[in-house]
Coordinates of C-alpha atoms in Angstrom, one line a residue:
M1 CA -18.3 39.5 58.7
E2 CA -21.2 39.4 56.3
K3 CA -22.0 36.6 53.9
I4 CA -24.7 35.6 51.5
V5 CA -25.0 32.1 50.0
H6 CA -26.3 31.6 46.5
K7 CA -27.2 27.9 46.0
S8 CA -26.8 26.6 42.5
E9 CA -30.5 25.8 42.1
T10 CA -31.5 29.4 43.0
R11 CA -29.7 30.9 40.0
G12 CA -31.6 32.5 37.1
K13 CA -32.2 30.2 34.1
S14 CA -32.5 30.8 30.4
N15 CA -32.6 28.1 27.7
L16 CA -32.6 29.2 24.0
G17 CA -32.1 25.7 22.7
W18 CA -28.6 26.3 21.5
L19 CA -27.7 28.0 24.8
D20 CA -28.4 26.7 28.3
S21 CA -27.3 29.4 30.8
K22 CA -27.5 29.9 34.6
H23 CA -27.2 33.4 36.0
T24 CA -25.8 34.1 39.5
F25 CA -26.7 37.8 39.0
S26 CA -29.5 39.6 37.1
F27 CA -28.9 39.1 33.3
G28 CA -31.2 39.3 30.3
S29 CA -34.6 38.1 31.1
Y30 CA -33.6 37.1 34.6
Q31 CA -34.0 40.2 36.8
N32 CA -33.7 39.9 40.6
E33 CA -33.4 43.2 42.6
E34 CA -31.6 41.3 45.4
R35 CA -29.0 40.0 42.9
I36 CA -27.7 42.8 40.8
N37 CA -24.1 42.6 41.6
F38 CA -21.5 42.1 44.3
G39 CA -19.5 45.3 44.2
A40 CA -17.6 45.4 40.9
L41 CA -18.6 41.8 40.1
R42 CA -21.6 42.2 37.8
V43 CA -22.1 38.9 35.9
I44 CA -21.3 35.2 36.5
N45 CA -23.0 33.2 33.7
D46 CA -22.5 29.4 33.6
D47 CA -23.0 28.9 29.8
H48 CA -23.4 25.7 27.9
V49 CA -23.4 26.2 24.1
A50 CA -24.6 23.4 21.7
P51 CA -22.3 22.0 19.1
G52 CA -21.6 24.4 16.2
M53 CA -23.7 27.1 17.8
G54 CA -22.8 30.4 19.5
F55 CA -23.2 34.1 20.1
G56 CA -23.3 36.1 16.9
T57 CA -21.5 39.4 16.6
H58 CA -22.7 41.9 19.2
P59 CA -21.3 45.0 20.9
H60 CA -20.0 45.9 24.4
R61 CA -18.5 48.9 26.0
D62 CA -17.0 49.9 29.4
M63 CA -16.9 46.4 30.8
E64 CA -14.2 43.8 31.6
I65 CA -15.3 40.5 30.2
I66 CA -13.6 37.3 31.3
S67 CA -14.2 33.9 29.8
I68 CA -13.0 30.6 31.5
P69 CA -13.7 27.5 29.4
L70 CA -14.4 24.4 31.5
E71 CA -15.1 21.9 28.7
G72 CA -14.7 22.1 25.0
D73 CA -13.4 24.8 22.6
L74 CA -14.7 28.3 22.1
E75 CA -14.0 30.2 18.8
H76 CA -13.5 33.9 19.2
K77 CA -13.6 36.8 16.7
D78 CA -13.6 40.5 17.4
S79 CA -13.5 44.0 15.8
M80 CA -9.9 44.4 16.9
G81 CA -8.9 41.6 14.5
N82 CA -8.4 38.9 17.1
K83 CA -9.4 35.4 16.0
G84 CA -8.6 32.1 17.8
I85 CA -9.7 29.2 20.0
I86 CA -9.9 29.3 23.7
K87 CA -10.1 25.9 25.5
E88 CA -10.2 24.3 28.9
G89 CA -7.2 25.5 30.8
D90 CA -7.2 28.9 29.1
I91 CA -8.5 32.3 30.2
Q92 CA -9.6 35.2 28.0
V93 CA -10.2 38.8 28.9
M94 CA -11.6 41.7 26.8
S95 CA -11.6 45.3 28.0
A96 CA -14.5 46.6 26.0
G97 CA -13.6 50.3 26.8
K98 CA -14.9 52.7 24.2
G99 CA -16.6 49.9 22.3
I100 CA -16.0 46.5 20.6
T101 CA -18.0 43.9 18.8
H102 CA -17.3 40.2 19.0
S103 CA -18.6 36.7 18.5
E104 CA -18.1 33.4 20.4
F105 CA -19.0 30.0 18.9
N106 CA -18.6 26.4 19.9
S107 CA -15.9 25.2 17.5
N108 CA -16.8 21.5 18.2
N109 CA -19.5 19.8 16.1
D110 CA -19.9 16.8 18.4
K111 CA -20.1 18.2 22.0
P112 CA -21.2 21.3 23.9
V113 CA -18.7 23.9 25.1
K114 CA -19.1 24.9 28.8
F115 CA -17.6 28.1 30.1
L116 CA -17.9 30.8 32.7
Q117 CA -18.6 34.3 31.4
I118 CA -17.8 36.9 34.1
W119 CA -18.2 40.6 33.9
V120 CA -16.4 43.1 36.1
I121 CA -17.3 46.8 36.2
P122 CA -14.0 48.7 35.4
N123 CA -12.5 51.6 37.3
K124 CA -11.8 53.4 34.0
T125 CA -14.2 54.2 31.2
N126 CA -13.7 54.9 27.5
V127 CA -10.3 53.2 27.4
E128 CA -8.8 51.6 24.3
P129 CA -10.3 48.2 23.8
R130 CA -7.9 45.3 24.4
Y131 CA -7.8 41.5 24.2
Q132 CA -5.7 39.0 26.1
Q133 CA -5.6 35.2 26.2
L134 CA -3.3 32.8 27.9
S135 CA -2.9 29.2 29.1
L136 CA -3.1 28.8 32.9
E137 CA -0.9 25.6 32.8
S138 CA 2.3 27.4 33.8
L139 CA 0.5 29.1 36.7
K140 CA -1.0 26.1 38.3
K141 CA -0.1 25.1 41.8
E142 CA -0.9 21.6 43.1
N143 CA -3.3 21.6 46.0
D144 CA -3.4 25.4 46.4
F145 CA -4.9 28.6 45.1
Y146 CA -3.1 30.2 42.2
Q147 CA -3.6 33.7 40.7
I148 CA -5.2 34.0 37.2
L149 CA -6.1 37.7 37.1
S150 CA -5.0 41.0 38.7
P151 CA -4.9 44.7 38.1
D152 CA -1.2 44.6 37.1
E153 CA -0.1 43.6 33.6
K154 CA 3.3 42.5 34.9
D155 CA 1.7 40.2 37.5
E156 CA 0.7 36.5 37.0
G157 CA -2.3 35.8 34.8
V158 CA -4.3 38.3 32.7
W159 CA -5.0 41.8 33.9
I160 CA -8.1 44.1 33.9
H161 CA -8.9 47.8 34.6
Q162 CA -10.1 47.1 38.2
N163 CA -8.5 46.5 41.6
A164 CA -9.5 42.8 41.4
W165 CA -7.7 39.5 41.8
F166 CA -9.0 36.0 40.7
H167 CA -7.6 32.7 41.9
I168 CA -8.4 29.1 41.1
G169 CA -7.8 26.3 43.6
D170 CA -7.4 22.6 42.6
L171 CA -8.0 21.2 46.1
K172 CA -7.5 17.8 47.5
K173 CA -10.0 16.0 49.8
N174 CA -9.9 16.8 53.5
E175 CA -7.4 19.6 53.3
S176 CA -7.5 23.1 54.9
Y177 CA -6.7 26.3 53.1
S178 CA -6.9 30.1 53.5
Y179 CA -7.0 33.2 51.4
E180 CA -6.0 36.6 52.4
L181 CA -7.4 39.6 50.7
K182 CA -4.9 41.7 48.6
D183 CA -6.9 44.8 49.4
K184 CA -8.6 44.9 52.8
S185 CA -11.4 47.1 51.5
N186 CA -12.4 44.4 48.9
G187 CA -14.9 41.6 49.3
L188 CA -14.6 38.0 48.1
Y189 CA -16.9 35.9 46.0
V190 CA -16.4 32.1 46.2
F191 CA -17.7 30.0 43.3
V192 CA -17.5 26.2 43.4
I193 CA -16.8 24.8 39.9
S194 CA -16.8 21.2 41.2
G195 CA -16.6 19.3 44.4
K196 CA -17.7 20.3 47.9
I197 CA -16.0 22.7 50.4
E198 CA -16.7 24.4 53.7
T199 CA -16.0 28.0 54.2
E200 CA -16.9 30.2 57.2
Q201 CA -19.4 27.7 58.5
E202 CA -21.1 27.3 55.2
L203 CA -21.2 24.1 53.0
L204 CA -20.8 24.9 49.3
E205 CA -21.2 22.3 46.5
Y206 CA -21.2 22.2 42.7
R207 CA -21.9 25.7 41.2
D208 CA -22.8 27.2 44.6
G209 CA -21.6 30.7 45.3
M210 CA -21.1 32.9 48.3
D211 CA -20.2 36.5 48.8
I212 CA -18.1 37.5 51.9
K213 CA -17.2 40.9 53.2
G214 CA -15.9 42.4 56.5
I215 CA -13.1 39.8 56.9
N216 CA -9.5 39.8 55.7
T217 CA -8.6 36.1 55.8
I218 CA -11.1 33.4 54.6
S219 CA -10.7 29.8 55.6
F220 CA -11.6 26.7 53.6
K221 CA -11.9 23.0 54.0
S222 CA -12.4 20.6 51.1
H223 CA -14.8 17.7 51.8
E224 CA -13.9 16.2 48.5
E225 CA -11.6 16.9 45.5
S226 CA -12.7 20.3 44.4
K227 CA -12.1 23.2 41.9
V228 CA -12.9 26.6 43.3
L229 CA -12.8 30.1 41.8
L230 CA -12.1 33.0 44.1
M231 CA -13.0 36.5 42.9
E232 CA -11.7 39.4 45.0
V233 CA -13.4 42.7 43.9
P234 CA -13.9 46.2 45.2
L235 CA -17.2 46.7 47.1
K236 CA -17.5 50.4 46.2
L237 CA -17.9 51.7 42.7
Y238 CA -16.6 55.2 41.9

């Protein structure tokens, strides 16, 4: 087994006034040759957007872009004609494919919106752009990991053009858990949204991350009530 821990305070930082962002991997002005990606997982940005502010219309192509709001409401518009609000408890995905433009704004005038922006490198390029948004409420499992993303449009959660699976765990204090890879050639990235957990002899706290490869079943113990995001992704890009 191989593992690398990314403590929260070691992440890249950018603050534009209206946007306070922390970068697990190289992004924008933060460039770190040792943190380019973890296999197909290219970006994990922890974004805080000021009230009424946001990202103006900008382009993307050939990337799977996932947004998971943690607090507040995010207003979305794109060149495919989609327009709406994503909020805490939702997940949004865009397959940029041959090219899209979109904007994301904080729709609240009295509080920041906090969300995870995650990019996954697809296994197909130049596909037709697509958009998907859903509430995770019906998928939730108490005190366990539940699937929120997969490669199969008929499976639970949203789907993307990649052999990847995401799970969220709402974990109780002092409980033990495990996760088994769907594809044994994949790796797992663990991201602690809140709380404190132990996994494979490492203690992870608020916004810490850890990549793991070379093991099929990963064990966890919660030291306090925690919310954890698991991202299983291919390690090799084709």
